[in-house]
């Protein structure tokens, strides 16, 4: 996800600044107050990283261009970004950036069930999170770059590689949400695989979820029929695609409903 590289012998000295995924990954030093007490309800803090902002980055406070190609300048939260001089004006609670409707904050993943899987709680801000399934083998392994890009834009814990465990783990994580959306990135076989798993689900929210398709590679007849196009090969367009998904509602996503027998 972060593209960090290090020798095996140097890895222990590497700075731990990878994107948070769960409450445990945030660290007690950030969550606890001066007396070492954790609040009952944890707000999502910013995860600051200095410099290396995209060329087109704009400050979240003043909306002016920030960052520099000459040196490490200004700050970016791995979920949003801001000028060094504007940083103090920003609320301590992170708004989660432009994809906030789709993101599960790490603070929502705070417990493990009896089978050893993470359980997601439902914070008020998380009204319709997006579950992403990517077939990393699709499009001559083009799915790998989409998998990496989605993990950069969202919480890595809500992005799943279908080639590594199938759809079950993702659907299990999301089963406690009243409403959520699914985006399948791959060909017709990937979409059919996810739909089959949904049909066997026993949870009402899974049966009622909305599903969209981002076609990768060839053999995308289903995506064309549903109006999603024939293929997508530009991962730089994913922020705009996520924004459109958040605005589309039911008209832009296939709605699953299992008829009573």
PDB file of C-alpha atoms in Angstrom:
ATOM      1  CA  UNK A   1       0.000   0.000   0.000  1.00  0.00           C
ATOM      2  CA  UNK A   2       2.633   2.547   1.079  1.00  0.00           C
ATOM      3  CA  UNK A   3       5.327   1.282  -1.367  1.00  0.00           C
ATOM      4  CA  UNK A   4       7.932   1.500   1.422  1.00  0.00           C
ATOM      5  CA  UNK A   5      11.102  -0.508   0.721  1.00  0.00           C
ATOM      6  CA  UNK A   6      13.783  -1.686   3.159  1.00  0.00           C
ATOM      7  CA  UNK A   7      16.376  -4.396   3.672  1.00  0.00           C
ATOM      8  CA  UNK A   8      15.272  -7.189   5.967  1.00  0.00           C
ATOM      9  CA  UNK A   9      17.954  -6.128   8.453  1.00  0.00           C
ATOM     10  CA  UNK A  10      16.798  -2.488   8.242  1.00  0.00           C
ATOM     11  CA  UNK A  11      13.060  -3.116   8.582  1.00  0.00           C
ATOM     12  CA  UNK A  12      13.150  -2.983  12.397  1.00  0.00           C
ATOM     13  CA  UNK A  13      14.437   0.620  12.171  1.00  0.00           C
ATOM     14  CA  UNK A  14      11.812   1.725   9.640  1.00  0.00           C
ATOM     15  CA  UNK A  15       9.357   4.442  10.627  1.00  0.00           C
ATOM     16  CA  UNK A  16       5.931   2.964  11.321  1.00  0.00           C
ATOM     17  CA  UNK A  17       3.760   5.345   9.284  1.00  0.00           C
ATOM     18  CA  UNK A  18       1.624   2.952   7.253  1.00  0.00           C
ATOM     19  CA  UNK A  19      -2.063   3.788   7.024  1.00  0.00           C
ATOM     20  CA  UNK A  20      -4.109   2.773  10.057  1.00  0.00           C
ATOM     21  CA  UNK A  21      -6.655  -0.012   9.587  1.00  0.00           C
ATOM     22  CA  UNK A  22      -8.002  -0.744  13.088  1.00  0.00           C
ATOM     23  CA  UNK A  23      -8.260   0.997  16.462  1.00  0.00           C
ATOM     24  CA  UNK A  24      -5.321  -1.084  17.721  1.00  0.00           C
ATOM     25  CA  UNK A  25      -3.105   0.153  14.874  1.00  0.00           C
ATOM     26  CA  UNK A  26      -3.597   3.814  15.869  1.00  0.00           C
ATOM     27  CA  UNK A  27      -1.629   3.414  19.079  1.00  0.00           C
ATOM     28  CA  UNK A  28      -2.394   4.210  22.707  1.00  0.00           C
ATOM     29  CA  UNK A  29      -0.099   7.258  22.719  1.00  0.00           C
ATOM     30  CA  UNK A  30      -2.459   8.990  20.265  1.00  0.00           C
ATOM     31  CA  UNK A  31      -5.757   7.851  21.772  1.00  0.00           C
ATOM     32  CA  UNK A  32      -5.068   8.203  25.493  1.00  0.00           C
ATOM     33  CA  UNK A  33      -5.127  11.537  27.338  1.00  0.00           C
ATOM     34  CA  UNK A  34      -2.337  12.932  29.541  1.00  0.00           C
ATOM     35  CA  UNK A  35      -3.378  10.641  32.395  1.00  0.00           C
ATOM     36  CA  UNK A  36      -3.200   7.544  30.191  1.00  0.00           C
ATOM     37  CA  UNK A  37      -6.983   7.115  30.038  1.00  0.00           C
ATOM     38  CA  UNK A  38      -8.724   6.107  26.804  1.00  0.00           C
ATOM     39  CA  UNK A  39     -12.075   7.815  26.099  1.00  0.00           C
ATOM     40  CA  UNK A  40     -15.165   5.605  25.875  1.00  0.00           C
ATOM     41  CA  UNK A  41     -15.864   6.940  22.398  1.00  0.00           C
ATOM     42  CA  UNK A  42     -12.783   7.506  20.235  1.00  0.00           C
ATOM     43  CA  UNK A  43     -12.931  10.125  17.482  1.00  0.00           C
ATOM     44  CA  UNK A  44     -10.884   9.542  14.358  1.00  0.00           C
ATOM     45  CA  UNK A  45      -7.603  11.509  14.731  1.00  0.00           C
ATOM     46  CA  UNK A  46      -5.484  12.801  11.856  1.00  0.00           C
ATOM     47  CA  UNK A  47      -2.599  10.633  10.689  1.00  0.00           C
ATOM     48  CA  UNK A  48       0.026  13.223   9.735  1.00  0.00           C
ATOM     49  CA  UNK A  49       2.866  12.728   7.253  1.00  0.00           C
ATOM     50  CA  UNK A  50       5.149  15.594   6.223  1.00  0.00           C
ATOM     51  CA  UNK A  51       5.685  16.409   2.542  1.00  0.00           C
ATOM     52  CA  UNK A  52       5.368  14.247  -0.598  1.00  0.00           C
ATOM     53  CA  UNK A  53       2.005  15.782  -1.459  1.00  0.00           C
ATOM     54  CA  UNK A  54       0.633  15.337  -4.998  1.00  0.00           C
ATOM     55  CA  UNK A  55       1.420  18.237  -7.369  1.00  0.00           C
ATOM     56  CA  UNK A  56      -2.244  19.279  -7.538  1.00  0.00           C
ATOM     57  CA  UNK A  57      -2.865  19.060  -3.760  1.00  0.00           C
ATOM     58  CA  UNK A  58      -4.927  21.838  -2.166  1.00  0.00           C
ATOM     59  CA  UNK A  59      -5.036  22.840   1.478  1.00  0.00           C
ATOM     60  CA  UNK A  60      -8.157  21.653   3.310  1.00  0.00           C
ATOM     61  CA  UNK A  61      -8.339  25.008   5.157  1.00  0.00           C
ATOM     62  CA  UNK A  62      -7.529  27.793   2.653  1.00  0.00           C
ATOM     63  CA  UNK A  63      -8.022  25.820  -0.599  1.00  0.00           C
ATOM     64  CA  UNK A  64      -4.680  27.074  -1.969  1.00  0.00           C
ATOM     65  CA  UNK A  65      -2.048  24.846  -3.561  1.00  0.00           C
ATOM     66  CA  UNK A  66       0.259  23.178  -1.035  1.00  0.00           C
ATOM     67  CA  UNK A  67       3.323  20.981  -1.156  1.00  0.00           C
ATOM     68  CA  UNK A  68       6.594  21.357  -3.087  1.00  0.00           C
ATOM     69  CA  UNK A  69       8.671  19.259  -5.478  1.00  0.00           C
ATOM     70  CA  UNK A  70      11.874  20.833  -4.087  1.00  0.00           C
ATOM     71  CA  UNK A  71      11.605  19.798  -0.435  1.00  0.00           C
ATOM     72  CA  UNK A  72       9.417  18.211   2.215  1.00  0.00           C
ATOM     73  CA  UNK A  73       6.857  20.946   2.720  1.00  0.00           C
ATOM     74  CA  UNK A  74       3.420  21.105   4.355  1.00  0.00           C
ATOM     75  CA  UNK A  75       1.536  18.156   5.764  1.00  0.00           C
ATOM     76  CA  UNK A  76      -0.906  15.582   4.615  1.00  0.00           C
ATOM     77  CA  UNK A  77      -3.064  13.437   6.763  1.00  0.00           C
ATOM     78  CA  UNK A  78      -3.193  10.056   5.045  1.00  0.00           C
ATOM     79  CA  UNK A  79      -6.944  10.732   4.934  1.00  0.00           C
ATOM     80  CA  UNK A  80      -6.827  14.521   4.093  1.00  0.00           C
ATOM     81  CA  UNK A  81      -4.163  17.334   3.592  1.00  0.00           C
ATOM     82  CA  UNK A  82      -3.290  20.842   4.857  1.00  0.00           C
ATOM     83  CA  UNK A  83      -0.661  23.686   4.815  1.00  0.00           C
ATOM     84  CA  UNK A  84       1.856  23.789   7.671  1.00  0.00           C
ATOM     85  CA  UNK A  85       0.645  27.298   8.560  1.00  0.00           C
ATOM     86  CA  UNK A  86      -3.015  26.202   8.470  1.00  0.00           C
ATOM     87  CA  UNK A  87      -2.558  22.966  10.422  1.00  0.00           C
ATOM     88  CA  UNK A  88      -3.421  24.510  13.804  1.00  0.00           C
ATOM     89  CA  UNK A  89      -6.789  25.709  12.443  1.00  0.00           C
ATOM     90  CA  UNK A  90      -7.897  22.187  11.589  1.00  0.00           C
ATOM     91  CA  UNK A  91     -10.143  20.254  13.952  1.00  0.00           C
ATOM     92  CA  UNK A  92      -8.468  17.410  15.834  1.00  0.00           C
ATOM     93  CA  UNK A  93     -11.127  15.069  14.440  1.00  0.00           C
ATOM     94  CA  UNK A  94     -10.295  13.873  10.930  1.00  0.00           C
ATOM     95  CA  UNK A  95     -13.100  14.342   8.338  1.00  0.00           C
ATOM     96  CA  UNK A  96     -11.683  11.347   6.359  1.00  0.00           C
ATOM     97  CA  UNK A  97     -11.267  13.262   3.098  1.00  0.00           C
ATOM     98  CA  UNK A  98     -13.297  13.395  -0.086  1.00  0.00           C
ATOM     99  CA  UNK A  99     -14.359   9.721   0.117  1.00  0.00           C
ATOM    100  CA  UNK A 100     -15.657   9.978   3.699  1.00  0.00           C
ATOM    101  CA  UNK A 101     -19.079   8.470   2.906  1.00  0.00           C
ATOM    102  CA  UNK A 102     -17.377   5.315   1.639  1.00  0.00           C
ATOM    103  CA  UNK A 103     -14.704   4.962   4.330  1.00  0.00           C
ATOM    104  CA  UNK A 104     -14.853   2.760   7.428  1.00  0.00           C
ATOM    105  CA  UNK A 105     -12.738   4.658   9.996  1.00  0.00           C
ATOM    106  CA  UNK A 106     -10.132   2.532  11.814  1.00  0.00           C
ATOM    107  CA  UNK A 107     -11.870   3.434  15.085  1.00  0.00           C
ATOM    108  CA  UNK A 108     -14.860   1.332  13.928  1.00  0.00           C
ATOM    109  CA  UNK A 109     -12.755  -1.850  13.873  1.00  0.00           C
ATOM    110  CA  UNK A 110     -12.153  -2.296  17.577  1.00  0.00           C
ATOM    111  CA  UNK A 111     -12.965  -5.893  18.538  1.00  0.00           C
ATOM    112  CA  UNK A 112     -12.499  -9.494  17.400  1.00  0.00           C
ATOM    113  CA  UNK A 113     -15.201 -12.167  17.344  1.00  0.00           C
ATOM    114  CA  UNK A 114     -14.929 -15.711  18.704  1.00  0.00           C
ATOM    115  CA  UNK A 115     -13.541 -16.976  15.379  1.00  0.00           C
ATOM    116  CA  UNK A 116     -10.699 -14.452  15.350  1.00  0.00           C
ATOM    117  CA  UNK A 117     -12.183 -12.096  12.740  1.00  0.00           C
ATOM    118  CA  UNK A 118     -12.482  -8.322  13.118  1.00  0.00           C
ATOM    119  CA  UNK A 119     -15.934  -6.982  13.946  1.00  0.00           C
ATOM    120  CA  UNK A 120     -16.978  -3.578  12.593  1.00  0.00           C
ATOM    121  CA  UNK A 121     -19.125  -1.250  14.698  1.00  0.00           C
ATOM    122  CA  UNK A 122     -21.395   1.332  13.079  1.00  0.00           C
ATOM    123  CA  UNK A 123     -20.383   4.927  13.920  1.00  0.00           C
ATOM    124  CA  UNK A 124     -22.958   7.639  13.046  1.00  0.00           C
ATOM    125  CA  UNK A 125     -20.684   9.047  10.334  1.00  0.00           C
ATOM    126  CA  UNK A 126     -20.484   5.685   8.544  1.00  0.00           C
ATOM    127  CA  UNK A 127     -23.931   5.596   6.908  1.00  0.00           C
ATOM    128  CA  UNK A 128     -23.192   3.673   3.707  1.00  0.00           C
ATOM    129  CA  UNK A 129     -19.611   2.346   3.566  1.00  0.00           C
ATOM    130  CA  UNK A 130     -18.180   0.758   0.447  1.00  0.00           C
ATOM    131  CA  UNK A 131     -16.960  -2.839   0.381  1.00  0.00           C
ATOM    132  CA  UNK A 132     -14.481  -3.301  -2.473  1.00  0.00           C
ATOM    133  CA  UNK A 133     -13.633  -6.617  -4.108  1.00  0.00           C
ATOM    134  CA  UNK A 134     -10.797  -6.621  -6.649  1.00  0.00           C
ATOM    135  CA  UNK A 135      -9.704  -9.549  -8.790  1.00  0.00           C
ATOM    136  CA  UNK A 136      -5.943  -9.003  -8.841  1.00  0.00           C
ATOM    137  CA  UNK A 137      -5.607 -11.360 -11.833  1.00  0.00           C
ATOM    138  CA  UNK A 138      -8.034  -9.419 -14.052  1.00  0.00           C
ATOM    139  CA  UNK A 139      -6.770  -7.490 -17.056  1.00  0.00           C
ATOM    140  CA  UNK A 140      -3.393  -9.234 -17.269  1.00  0.00           C
ATOM    141  CA  UNK A 141      -2.842  -8.643 -13.526  1.00  0.00           C
ATOM    142  CA  UNK A 142      -3.953  -5.025 -13.913  1.00  0.00           C
ATOM    143  CA  UNK A 143      -6.106  -5.546 -10.824  1.00  0.00           C
ATOM    144  CA  UNK A 144      -2.987  -5.267  -8.631  1.00  0.00           C
ATOM    145  CA  UNK A 145      -2.641  -1.513  -9.214  1.00  0.00           C
ATOM    146  CA  UNK A 146      -6.371  -1.000  -8.611  1.00  0.00           C
ATOM    147  CA  UNK A 147      -6.092  -2.979  -5.379  1.00  0.00           C
ATOM    148  CA  UNK A 148      -3.220  -0.761  -4.210  1.00  0.00           C
ATOM    149  CA  UNK A 149      -4.999   2.453  -5.225  1.00  0.00           C
ATOM    150  CA  UNK A 150      -8.235   1.556  -3.443  1.00  0.00           C
ATOM    151  CA  UNK A 151      -6.269   0.832  -0.260  1.00  0.00           C
ATOM    152  CA  UNK A 152      -4.714   4.292  -0.513  1.00  0.00           C
ATOM    153  CA  UNK A 153      -8.113   5.983  -0.893  1.00  0.00           C
ATOM    154  CA  UNK A 154     -10.097   3.929   1.639  1.00  0.00           C
ATOM    155  CA  UNK A 155      -9.336   1.942   4.769  1.00  0.00           C
ATOM    156  CA  UNK A 156      -7.170  -0.988   3.564  1.00  0.00           C
ATOM    157  CA  UNK A 157      -9.276  -3.262   5.792  1.00  0.00           C
ATOM    158  CA  UNK A 158     -12.346  -2.739   3.573  1.00  0.00           C
ATOM    159  CA  UNK A 159     -10.593  -3.674   0.311  1.00  0.00           C
ATOM    160  CA  UNK A 160     -10.334  -7.388  -0.502  1.00  0.00           C
ATOM    161  CA  UNK A 161      -8.507  -9.377  -3.166  1.00  0.00           C
ATOM    162  CA  UNK A 162     -10.861 -12.046  -4.511  1.00  0.00           C
ATOM    163  CA  UNK A 163      -7.814 -14.201  -5.271  1.00  0.00           C
ATOM    164  CA  UNK A 164      -6.976 -14.259  -1.569  1.00  0.00           C
ATOM    165  CA  UNK A 165      -9.933 -15.777   0.269  1.00  0.00           C
ATOM    166  CA  UNK A 166     -12.866 -14.882  -1.971  1.00  0.00           C
ATOM    167  CA  UNK A 167     -15.841 -12.660  -1.020  1.00  0.00           C
ATOM    168  CA  UNK A 168     -16.747 -14.333   2.291  1.00  0.00           C
ATOM    169  CA  UNK A 169     -14.402 -12.394   4.586  1.00  0.00           C
ATOM    170  CA  UNK A 170     -15.532  -9.031   3.256  1.00  0.00           C
ATOM    171  CA  UNK A 171     -19.235  -9.822   3.551  1.00  0.00           C
ATOM    172  CA  UNK A 172     -18.664 -11.126   7.070  1.00  0.00           C
ATOM    173  CA  UNK A 173     -16.976  -7.865   8.102  1.00  0.00           C
ATOM    174  CA  UNK A 174     -19.842  -5.745   6.751  1.00  0.00           C
ATOM    175  CA  UNK A 175     -22.769  -7.842   7.993  1.00  0.00           C
ATOM    176  CA  UNK A 176     -23.460  -5.565  10.996  1.00  0.00           C
ATOM    177  CA  UNK A 177     -24.039  -2.470   8.856  1.00  0.00           C
ATOM    178  CA  UNK A 178     -27.683  -1.658   8.155  1.00  0.00           C
ATOM    179  CA  UNK A 179     -26.815  -0.350   4.682  1.00  0.00           C
ATOM    180  CA  UNK A 180     -23.661  -0.648   2.631  1.00  0.00           C
ATOM    181  CA  UNK A 181     -22.529  -0.788  -0.976  1.00  0.00           C
ATOM    182  CA  UNK A 182     -20.323  -3.233  -2.876  1.00  0.00           C
ATOM    183  CA  UNK A 183     -18.018  -2.480  -5.787  1.00  0.00           C
ATOM    184  CA  UNK A 184     -16.660  -5.456  -7.734  1.00  0.00           C
ATOM    185  CA  UNK A 185     -13.578  -4.790  -9.864  1.00  0.00           C
ATOM    186  CA  UNK A 186     -13.053  -7.535 -12.400  1.00  0.00           C
ATOM    187  CA  UNK A 187     -14.798  -9.443 -15.163  1.00  0.00           C
ATOM    188  CA  UNK A 188     -18.156 -11.233 -15.342  1.00  0.00           C
ATOM    189  CA  UNK A 189     -16.756 -14.210 -13.426  1.00  0.00           C
ATOM    190  CA  UNK A 190     -15.778 -11.997 -10.491  1.00  0.00           C
ATOM    191  CA  UNK A 191     -19.217 -10.370 -10.407  1.00  0.00           C
ATOM    192  CA  UNK A 192     -20.932 -13.769 -10.561  1.00  0.00           C
ATOM    193  CA  UNK A 193     -18.754 -15.058  -7.727  1.00  0.00           C
ATOM    194  CA  UNK A 194     -19.735 -12.178  -5.441  1.00  0.00           C
ATOM    195  CA  UNK A 195     -23.429 -12.442  -6.374  1.00  0.00           C
ATOM    196  CA  UNK A 196     -23.411 -16.170  -5.588  1.00  0.00           C
ATOM    197  CA  UNK A 197     -21.911 -15.472  -2.165  1.00  0.00           C
ATOM    198  CA  UNK A 198     -24.556 -12.800  -1.516  1.00  0.00           C
ATOM    199  CA  UNK A 199     -27.327 -15.237  -2.435  1.00  0.00           C
ATOM    200  CA  UNK A 200     -26.133 -17.671   0.232  1.00  0.00           C
ATOM    201  CA  UNK A 201     -25.972 -14.978   2.927  1.00  0.00           C
ATOM    202  CA  UNK A 202     -28.381 -15.153   5.849  1.00  0.00           C
ATOM    203  CA  UNK A 203     -28.010 -11.531   6.966  1.00  0.00           C
ATOM    204  CA  UNK A 204     -30.702  -9.084   5.829  1.00  0.00           C
ATOM    205  CA  UNK A 205     -28.256  -6.208   5.231  1.00  0.00           C
ATOM    206  CA  UNK A 206     -26.129  -8.372   2.911  1.00  0.00           C
ATOM    207  CA  UNK A 207     -29.179  -9.477   0.930  1.00  0.00           C
ATOM    208  CA  UNK A 208     -30.273  -5.836   0.568  1.00  0.00           C
ATOM    209  CA  UNK A 209     -26.889  -4.325  -0.347  1.00  0.00           C
ATOM    210  CA  UNK A 210     -26.317  -2.311  -3.508  1.00  0.00           C
ATOM    211  CA  UNK A 211     -23.750  -3.563  -6.002  1.00  0.00           C
ATOM    212  CA  UNK A 212     -21.703  -1.784  -8.660  1.00  0.00           C
ATOM    213  CA  UNK A 213     -19.184  -3.037 -11.216  1.00  0.00           C
ATOM    214  CA  UNK A 214     -15.839  -1.608 -12.317  1.00  0.00           C
ATOM    215  CA  UNK A 215     -14.946  -3.728 -15.371  1.00  0.00           C
ATOM    216  CA  UNK A 216     -11.326  -4.839 -15.737  1.00  0.00           C
ATOM    217  CA  UNK A 217      -9.854  -6.790 -18.619  1.00  0.00           C
ATOM    218  CA  UNK A 218     -12.078  -8.459 -21.223  1.00  0.00           C
ATOM    219  CA  UNK A 219     -15.329 -10.417 -21.056  1.00  0.00           C
ATOM    220  CA  UNK A 220     -17.413  -7.708 -19.423  1.00  0.00           C
ATOM    221  CA  UNK A 221     -20.826  -8.297 -20.990  1.00  0.00           C
ATOM    222  CA  UNK A 222     -22.594  -7.936 -17.639  1.00  0.00           C
ATOM    223  CA  UNK A 223     -20.930  -4.574 -16.950  1.00  0.00           C
ATOM    224  CA  UNK A 224     -21.986  -3.292 -20.373  1.00  0.00           C
ATOM    225  CA  UNK A 225     -25.582  -4.417 -19.853  1.00  0.00           C
ATOM    226  CA  UNK A 226     -25.707  -2.665 -16.461  1.00  0.00           C
ATOM    227  CA  UNK A 227     -24.296   0.531 -17.969  1.00  0.00           C
ATOM    228  CA  UNK A 228     -20.838   0.400 -16.374  1.00  0.00           C
ATOM    229  CA  UNK A 229     -18.955   0.351 -19.680  1.00  0.00           C
ATOM    230  CA  UNK A 230     -16.690  -2.252 -21.251  1.00  0.00           C
ATOM    231  CA  UNK A 231     -13.400  -1.705 -19.397  1.00  0.00           C
ATOM    232  CA  UNK A 232     -11.542   0.635 -17.046  1.00  0.00           C
ATOM    233  CA  UNK A 233      -7.748   0.807 -17.176  1.00  0.00           C
ATOM    234  CA  UNK A 234      -6.953   4.152 -15.506  1.00  0.00           C
ATOM    235  CA  UNK A 235      -6.568   3.876 -11.731  1.00  0.00           C
ATOM    236  CA  UNK A 236      -5.992   7.648 -11.430  1.00  0.00           C
ATOM    237  CA  UNK A 237      -9.721   8.133 -12.054  1.00  0.00           C
ATOM    238  CA  UNK A 238     -10.741   6.183  -8.939  1.00  0.00           C
ATOM    239  CA  UNK A 239     -11.326   9.286  -6.731  1.00  0.00           C
ATOM    240  CA  UNK A 240     -13.795  10.616  -9.305  1.00  0.00           C
ATOM    241  CA  UNK A 241     -15.432   7.187  -9.641  1.00  0.00           C
ATOM    242  CA  UNK A 242     -15.881   6.944  -5.859  1.00  0.00           C
ATOM    243  CA  UNK A 243     -17.373  10.431  -5.797  1.00  0.00           C
ATOM    244  CA  UNK A 244     -19.880   9.472  -8.501  1.00  0.00           C
ATOM    245  CA  UNK A 245     -20.796   6.303  -6.594  1.00  0.00           C
ATOM    246  CA  UNK A 246     -21.496   8.353  -3.463  1.00  0.00           C
ATOM    247  CA  UNK A 247     -23.817  10.659  -5.417  1.00  0.00           C
ATOM    248  CA  UNK A 248     -25.511   8.002  -7.543  1.00  0.00           C
ATOM    249  CA  UNK A 249     -27.776   6.311  -4.964  1.00  0.00           C
ATOM    250  CA  UNK A 250     -29.896   3.410  -6.178  1.00  0.00           C
ATOM    251  CA  UNK A 251     -30.045   4.693  -9.749  1.00  0.00           C
ATOM    252  CA  UNK A 252     -26.327   4.024 -10.274  1.00  0.00           C
ATOM    253  CA  UNK A 253     -26.062   0.748  -8.400  1.00  0.00           C
ATOM    254  CA  UNK A 254     -27.779  -2.565  -8.922  1.00  0.00           C
ATOM    255  CA  UNK A 255     -30.075  -3.244  -5.961  1.00  0.00           C
ATOM    256  CA  UNK A 256     -30.172  -6.812  -4.706  1.00  0.00           C
ATOM    257  CA  UNK A 257     -33.409  -8.149  -3.283  1.00  0.00           C
ATOM    258  CA  UNK A 258     -34.202 -11.781  -2.562  1.00  0.00           C
ATOM    259  CA  UNK A 259     -37.874 -12.526  -3.139  1.00  0.00           C
ATOM    260  CA  UNK A 260     -39.675 -14.461  -0.399  1.00  0.00           C
ATOM    261  CA  UNK A 261     -40.349 -18.098  -1.191  1.00  0.00           C
TER     262      UNK A 261
END
